Structure formats: structure tokens, C-alpha cells
Amino acid sequence: SQQGEEDPQALSIQEGENATMNCSYKTSINNLQWYRQNSGRGLVHLILIRSNEREKHSGRLRVTLDTSKKSSSLLITASRAADTASYFCATPHYFGNEKLTFGTGTRLTIIP
Amino acid sequence: GAVVSQHPSWVICKSGTSVKIECRSLDFQATTMFWYRQFPKQSLMLMATSNEGSKATYEQGVEKDKFLINHASLTLSTLTVTSAHPEDSSFYICSARERRFGWDNEQFFGPGTRLTVL
């Protein structure tokens, strides 16, 4: 399977704390994306980081990418109850391909 | 912008019937639309890729005669689950890719359709 893995599978933290989740992938990529999915809903695109970037910020989100290790991390700072969701990383099936392979996901629960 | 709708949001049907799910890009033209299946607490599995005016490309293991995909226009794709059986019960999600993104393959997702086959 080409599916990437995410770590941890589940994470529970107190509101206000930072949440970090990691993603490992298998193919050569031109970019990596992170998506959020609220329970029973579709996915929302959070951020895209290109293969020539090492770090990217968007609001309370910080994404890093290490292509040598084929890994990425998503940091959510100052977490809020509304951040409770599943988070998936996604990579192209192969370099430049439009199809995406999704990781196994991290279920994040923010405790008020 | 970049809104994708799906209809219906949920459907319950009897075994042996066919169910059609619509996916529409509301404010952009979708170069490509994708159909995914998701089981509870699992990740998304790509079923097929559809391009306007051409036949859909199915992933390995997905029965094309079982899951009929029609991409009639740049804003509409449909998935028909034919002769549905209980094992077809799942959460089906579509997504669309906008032409202008080029190499960036960001996809915009619909809200999903929960199919329950009795």
C-alpha cells in the first residue's frame, strides 16, 4: 500500500495546549497537504507545503517537511475546542500526479 | 470560493436498488473530480478519477460496473452505486480540482454522502 501513516492515531489535550501530529509517506513528492475532517463531514484543506519548502505557517498552524526522511509534522498552537477533528496528510500518488494518497489520520480531541 | 456540494447528504435504500450521488462544483470549473470511500474511523480510499467528457479511471479493485461514474460537465459528476448491497454501505466523498492550480493538486471536498443499504 502506498498509504502514509500518521502518528499518533489519537491525541487528547487540554484547550490552550499545542498539538503536534506527524505524517510519514513513501513516494517522491512535489508537495504535501494537510486536511481536517470534522466527524461525518467532508475534508477542509488546511495548508500545502511544496517539496522545496521546509516550513510553512498559516495562522495557528505550522507545518514542516523533511523530504530526506519523507516526513511532515503539523503543529496547532493554542488549541481550541473547535479544533477537535481528524487530521490527514495527503501526498500525490507520485511526483506531480493530481491524485492524492491520504494518511491514516490523527483524531484530535481538545478538552475544554 | 471553491465550494463543492453533494446530494443527497444521506440515503437509505433496500438491497438491490441503485443509488445516484451528485457532486457539483458551485463556483468554479473542475478539471477533475474524484470519488472516495471512507469506512468508520478510517482514511479515505480513492475509488476513481473522472474528467469531463471522458471515461472515469478506476483504482485497482474498484468494480467499474458496480460504481458508475458520469462526468457530464465541468461542474457535475455523478456516482451511481448499482444493485447496492449492505457491504456497499459507507461514506462517499467527492472532491474537485480547479484547472488554474496547475501543479498544486489541492482538492476541494464535498460534505459527503452517507449510504446505508438494508
Tab-separated table of C-alpha atoms in Angstrom:
chain	number	residue	atom	x	y	z
A	1	SER	CA	0.000	0.000	0.000
A	2	GLN	CA	1.168	3.495	-0.779
A	3	GLN	CA	-0.793	4.920	2.107
A	4	GLY	CA	1.169	7.050	4.511
A	5	GLU	CA	1.000	6.713	8.244
A	6	GLU	CA	0.199	9.269	10.843
A	7	ASP	CA	1.267	9.382	14.399
A	8	PRO	CA	-0.326	9.400	16.856
A	9	GLN	CA	-3.577	7.749	15.815
A	10	ALA	CA	-5.375	9.652	18.554
A	11	LEU	CA	-4.442	12.633	20.683
A	12	SER	CA	-6.286	14.294	23.563
A	13	ILE	CA	-5.057	17.564	25.007
A	14	GLN	CA	-6.337	20.396	27.139
A	15	GLU	CA	-7.607	23.519	25.458
A	16	GLY	CA	-4.826	26.036	25.070
A	17	GLU	CA	-2.076	23.431	24.697
A	18	ASN	CA	-0.247	22.768	21.460
A	19	ALA	CA	-0.967	19.689	19.372
A	20	THR	CA	1.617	18.021	17.172
A	21	MET	CA	0.917	15.245	14.697
A	22	ASN	CA	3.298	13.564	12.328
A	23	CYS	CA	2.992	12.051	8.899
A	24	SER	CA	5.281	9.688	7.021
A	25	TYR	CA	4.938	8.955	3.323
A	26	LYS	CA	6.508	6.635	0.816
A	27	THR	CA	6.832	8.245	-2.616
A	28	SER	CA	8.763	11.138	-4.079
A	29	ILE	CA	6.553	14.215	-3.874
A	30	ASN	CA	6.263	17.737	-5.210
A	31	ASN	CA	4.055	18.824	-2.340
A	32	LEU	CA	2.286	17.622	0.772
A	33	GLN	CA	-1.057	18.776	2.069
A	34	TRP	CA	-2.908	18.677	5.366
A	35	TYR	CA	-6.660	18.387	5.626
A	36	ARG	CA	-9.116	18.476	8.531
A	37	GLN	CA	-12.287	16.441	8.771
A	38	ASN	CA	-14.978	17.061	11.311
A	39	SER	CA	-16.969	13.987	12.267
A	40	GLY	CA	-19.259	12.854	9.451
A	41	ARG	CA	-18.255	15.694	7.159
A	42	GLY	CA	-16.072	16.323	4.145
A	43	LEU	CA	-12.475	17.455	4.287
A	44	VAL	CA	-11.251	21.001	4.565
A	45	HIS	CA	-7.909	21.949	3.068
A	46	LEU	CA	-5.596	23.477	5.665
A	47	ILE	CA	-2.229	24.017	4.088
A	48	LEU	CA	0.005	22.920	1.229
A	49	ILE	CA	3.780	22.809	1.512
A	50	ARG	CA	5.969	22.346	-1.532
A	51	SER	CA	8.922	19.992	-1.639
A	52	ASN	CA	11.391	22.880	-1.727
A	53	GLU	CA	9.937	24.365	1.464
A	54	ARG	CA	10.938	23.266	4.943
A	55	GLU	CA	8.388	25.142	6.989
A	56	LYS	CA	5.163	26.992	6.422
A	57	HIS	CA	2.788	28.918	8.665
A	58	SER	CA	-0.890	29.709	8.420
A	59	GLY	CA	-2.485	31.329	11.448
A	60	ARG	CA	-2.102	28.889	14.353
A	61	LEU	CA	-0.824	26.155	12.048
A	62	ARG	CA	2.799	25.346	11.453
A	63	VAL	CA	3.823	22.644	9.018
A	64	THR	CA	7.290	21.252	8.499
A	65	LEU	CA	8.517	18.980	5.742
A	66	ASP	CA	11.637	16.808	5.681
A	67	THR	CA	11.882	15.199	2.268
A	68	SER	CA	15.033	13.281	3.220
A	69	LYS	CA	13.071	11.482	5.919
A	70	LYS	CA	9.808	11.507	3.957
A	71	SER	CA	8.022	13.039	6.901
A	72	SER	CA	5.955	16.060	7.828
A	73	SER	CA	4.527	17.473	11.003
A	74	LEU	CA	1.530	19.662	11.752
A	75	LEU	CA	1.574	21.838	14.843
A	76	ILE	CA	-1.570	23.539	16.076
A	77	THR	CA	-0.787	26.161	18.676
A	78	ALA	CA	-3.113	27.415	21.411
A	79	SER	CA	-5.673	24.734	20.638
A	80	ARG	CA	-9.394	25.403	20.835
A	81	ALA	CA	-12.372	23.103	21.282
A	82	ALA	CA	-13.283	23.780	17.652
A	83	ASP	CA	-10.017	22.148	16.580
A	84	THR	CA	-11.447	18.763	17.591
A	85	ALA	CA	-11.397	16.778	14.348
A	86	SER	CA	-9.428	14.219	12.385
A	87	TYR	CA	-6.369	15.465	10.545
A	88	PHE	CA	-4.982	13.834	7.424
A	89	CYS	CA	-1.856	14.395	5.433
A	90	ALA	CA	-2.063	13.815	1.706
A	91	THR	CA	0.599	13.293	-0.914
A	92	PRO	CA	0.474	12.799	-4.675
A	93	HIS	CA	0.368	9.202	-5.876
A	94	TYR	CA	3.698	10.054	-7.463
A	95	PHE	CA	5.609	13.226	-8.177
A	96	GLY	CA	3.337	15.737	-9.916
A	97	ASN	CA	0.331	13.437	-10.010
A	98	GLU	CA	-3.061	15.003	-9.337
A	99	LYS	CA	-4.365	12.008	-7.393
A	100	LEU	CA	-3.842	12.074	-3.639
A	101	THR	CA	-2.959	9.361	-1.176
A	102	PHE	CA	-4.204	10.085	2.319
A	103	GLY	CA	-2.520	9.107	5.535
A	104	THR	CA	-4.231	7.087	8.218
A	105	GLY	CA	-5.201	10.214	10.141
A	106	THR	CA	-4.903	11.550	13.667
A	107	ARG	CA	-8.048	12.002	15.752
A	108	LEU	CA	-7.538	15.105	17.834
A	109	THR	CA	-9.735	15.836	20.831
A	110	ILE	CA	-9.472	19.152	22.619
A	111	ILE	CA	-10.733	19.004	26.177
A	112	PRO	CA	-12.351	22.283	27.276
B	1	GLY	CA	-14.980	30.382	-3.267
B	2	ALA	CA	-14.177	26.787	-4.260
B	3	VAL	CA	-17.333	25.212	-2.876
B	4	VAL	CA	-18.325	21.648	-3.683
B	5	SER	CA	-21.760	20.301	-2.911
B	6	GLN	CA	-23.000	16.742	-2.709
B	7	HIS	CA	-26.508	15.422	-2.867
B	8	PRO	CA	-28.006	13.648	-1.076
B	9	SER	CA	-26.232	14.003	2.245
B	10	TRP	CA	-27.595	10.664	3.349
B	11	VAL	CA	-29.621	7.879	1.777
B	12	ILE	CA	-31.087	4.613	2.983
B	13	CYS	CA	-32.057	2.066	0.384
B	14	LYS	CA	-33.039	-1.563	0.046
B	15	SER	CA	-30.617	-4.176	-1.173
B	16	GLY	CA	-30.673	-4.484	-4.949
B	17	THR	CA	-31.618	-0.913	-5.723
B	18	SER	CA	-29.397	1.669	-7.369
B	19	VAL	CA	-28.428	4.960	-5.797
B	20	LYS	CA	-27.146	8.072	-7.556
B	21	ILE	CA	-24.963	10.629	-5.797
B	22	GLU	CA	-24.318	14.040	-7.335
B	23	CYS	CA	-21.215	16.149	-6.885
B	24	ARG	CA	-21.197	19.760	-8.053
B	25	SER	CA	-18.568	22.467	-8.065
B	26	LEU	CA	-20.599	25.594	-7.367
B	27	ASP	CA	-18.273	28.463	-8.179
B	28	PHE	CA	-15.503	27.055	-10.297
B	29	GLN	CA	-14.896	24.739	-13.190
B	30	ALA	CA	-13.473	21.435	-12.098
B	31	THR	CA	-10.780	19.969	-14.312
B	32	THR	CA	-11.075	16.715	-12.499
B	33	MET	CA	-13.366	15.213	-9.924
B	34	PHE	CA	-12.505	12.401	-7.556
B	35	TRP	CA	-14.629	9.900	-5.703
B	36	TYR	CA	-13.558	8.476	-2.371
B	37	ARG	CA	-14.942	5.937	0.024
B	38	GLN	CA	-14.411	6.117	3.752
B	39	PHE	CA	-15.187	3.491	6.368
B	40	PRO	CA	-15.758	4.495	10.007
B	41	LYS	CA	-12.640	5.828	11.682
B	42	GLN	CA	-10.554	5.084	8.632
B	43	SER	CA	-8.878	7.123	5.969
B	44	LEU	CA	-10.146	7.972	2.513
B	45	MET	CA	-9.653	5.475	-0.266
B	46	LEU	CA	-9.699	6.791	-3.805
B	47	MET	CA	-12.215	4.945	-5.955
B	48	ALA	CA	-11.994	6.737	-9.271
B	49	THR	CA	-10.975	9.865	-11.098
B	50	SER	CA	-13.282	11.489	-13.590
B	51	ASN	CA	-12.595	14.091	-16.227
B	52	GLU	CA	-15.298	15.960	-18.075
B	53	GLY	CA	-16.286	14.261	-21.286
B	54	SER	CA	-14.144	11.165	-20.856
B	55	LYS	CA	-14.418	7.824	-19.138
B	56	ALA	CA	-13.548	7.605	-15.483
B	57	THR	CA	-10.336	5.953	-14.363
B	58	TYR	CA	-10.913	3.425	-11.614
B	59	GLU	CA	-8.458	2.393	-8.939
B	60	GLN	CA	-7.406	-1.212	-8.675
B	61	GLY	CA	-10.047	-3.341	-7.022
B	62	VAL	CA	-12.953	-0.981	-7.718
B	63	GLU	CA	-15.644	-2.506	-9.916
B	64	LYS	CA	-16.490	-0.098	-12.720
B	65	ASP	CA	-19.802	-1.829	-13.424
B	66	LYS	CA	-20.731	-1.519	-9.788
B	67	PHE	CA	-19.798	2.125	-9.374
B	68	LEU	CA	-20.816	4.027	-12.485
B	69	ILE	CA	-19.336	7.481	-12.832
B	70	ASN	CA	-20.527	10.120	-15.255
B	71	HIS	CA	-18.854	13.496	-15.606
B	72	ALA	CA	-21.293	15.342	-17.854
B	73	SER	CA	-19.936	18.864	-17.415
B	74	LEU	CA	-17.142	20.837	-15.783
B	75	THR	CA	-19.320	21.306	-12.711
B	76	LEU	CA	-21.113	17.988	-12.289
B	77	SER	CA	-20.086	14.406	-11.684
B	78	THR	CA	-22.352	11.583	-10.578
B	79	LEU	CA	-21.641	8.275	-8.895
B	80	THR	CA	-24.240	5.546	-9.225
B	81	VAL	CA	-23.981	2.558	-6.942
B	82	THR	CA	-25.751	-0.158	-8.907
B	83	SER	CA	-27.549	-3.087	-7.286
B	84	ALA	CA	-26.428	-1.923	-3.873
B	85	HIS	CA	-25.768	-4.437	-1.139
B	86	PRO	CA	-25.126	-3.965	2.587
B	87	GLU	CA	-21.365	-4.152	2.053
B	88	ASP	CA	-21.653	-1.017	-0.090
B	89	SER	CA	-22.775	0.928	2.963
B	90	SER	CA	-20.185	3.611	3.512
B	91	PHE	CA	-19.433	7.314	3.454
B	92	TYR	CA	-18.817	8.520	-0.084
B	93	ILE	CA	-16.989	11.789	-0.618
B	94	CYS	CA	-16.296	13.634	-3.816
B	95	SER	CA	-13.694	16.281	-4.453
B	96	ALA	CA	-12.856	18.588	-7.312
B	97	ARG	CA	-9.692	20.129	-8.601
B	98	GLU	CA	-9.685	23.543	-10.176
B	99	ARG	CA	-7.974	23.983	-13.508
B	100	ARG	CA	-5.929	27.032	-12.535
B	101	PHE	CA	-3.954	25.300	-9.779
B	102	GLY	CA	-1.550	23.662	-12.203
B	103	TRP	CA	0.998	21.568	-10.350
B	104	ASP	CA	-0.598	22.249	-6.966
B	105	ASN	CA	-3.108	19.470	-6.599
B	106	GLU	CA	-5.250	20.946	-3.856
B	107	GLN	CA	-8.689	19.372	-3.863
B	108	PHE	CA	-11.944	20.825	-2.626
B	109	PHE	CA	-14.214	18.355	-0.934
B	110	GLY	CA	-17.931	17.911	-0.790
B	111	PRO	CA	-19.635	17.258	2.551
B	112	GLY	CA	-20.043	13.550	1.822
B	113	THR	CA	-22.968	11.156	1.405
B	114	ARG	CA	-23.780	8.501	3.972
B	115	LEU	CA	-25.162	5.429	2.193
B	116	THR	CA	-26.897	2.729	4.209
B	117	VAL	CA	-28.088	-0.361	2.377
B	118	LEU	CA	-30.572	-2.504	4.248
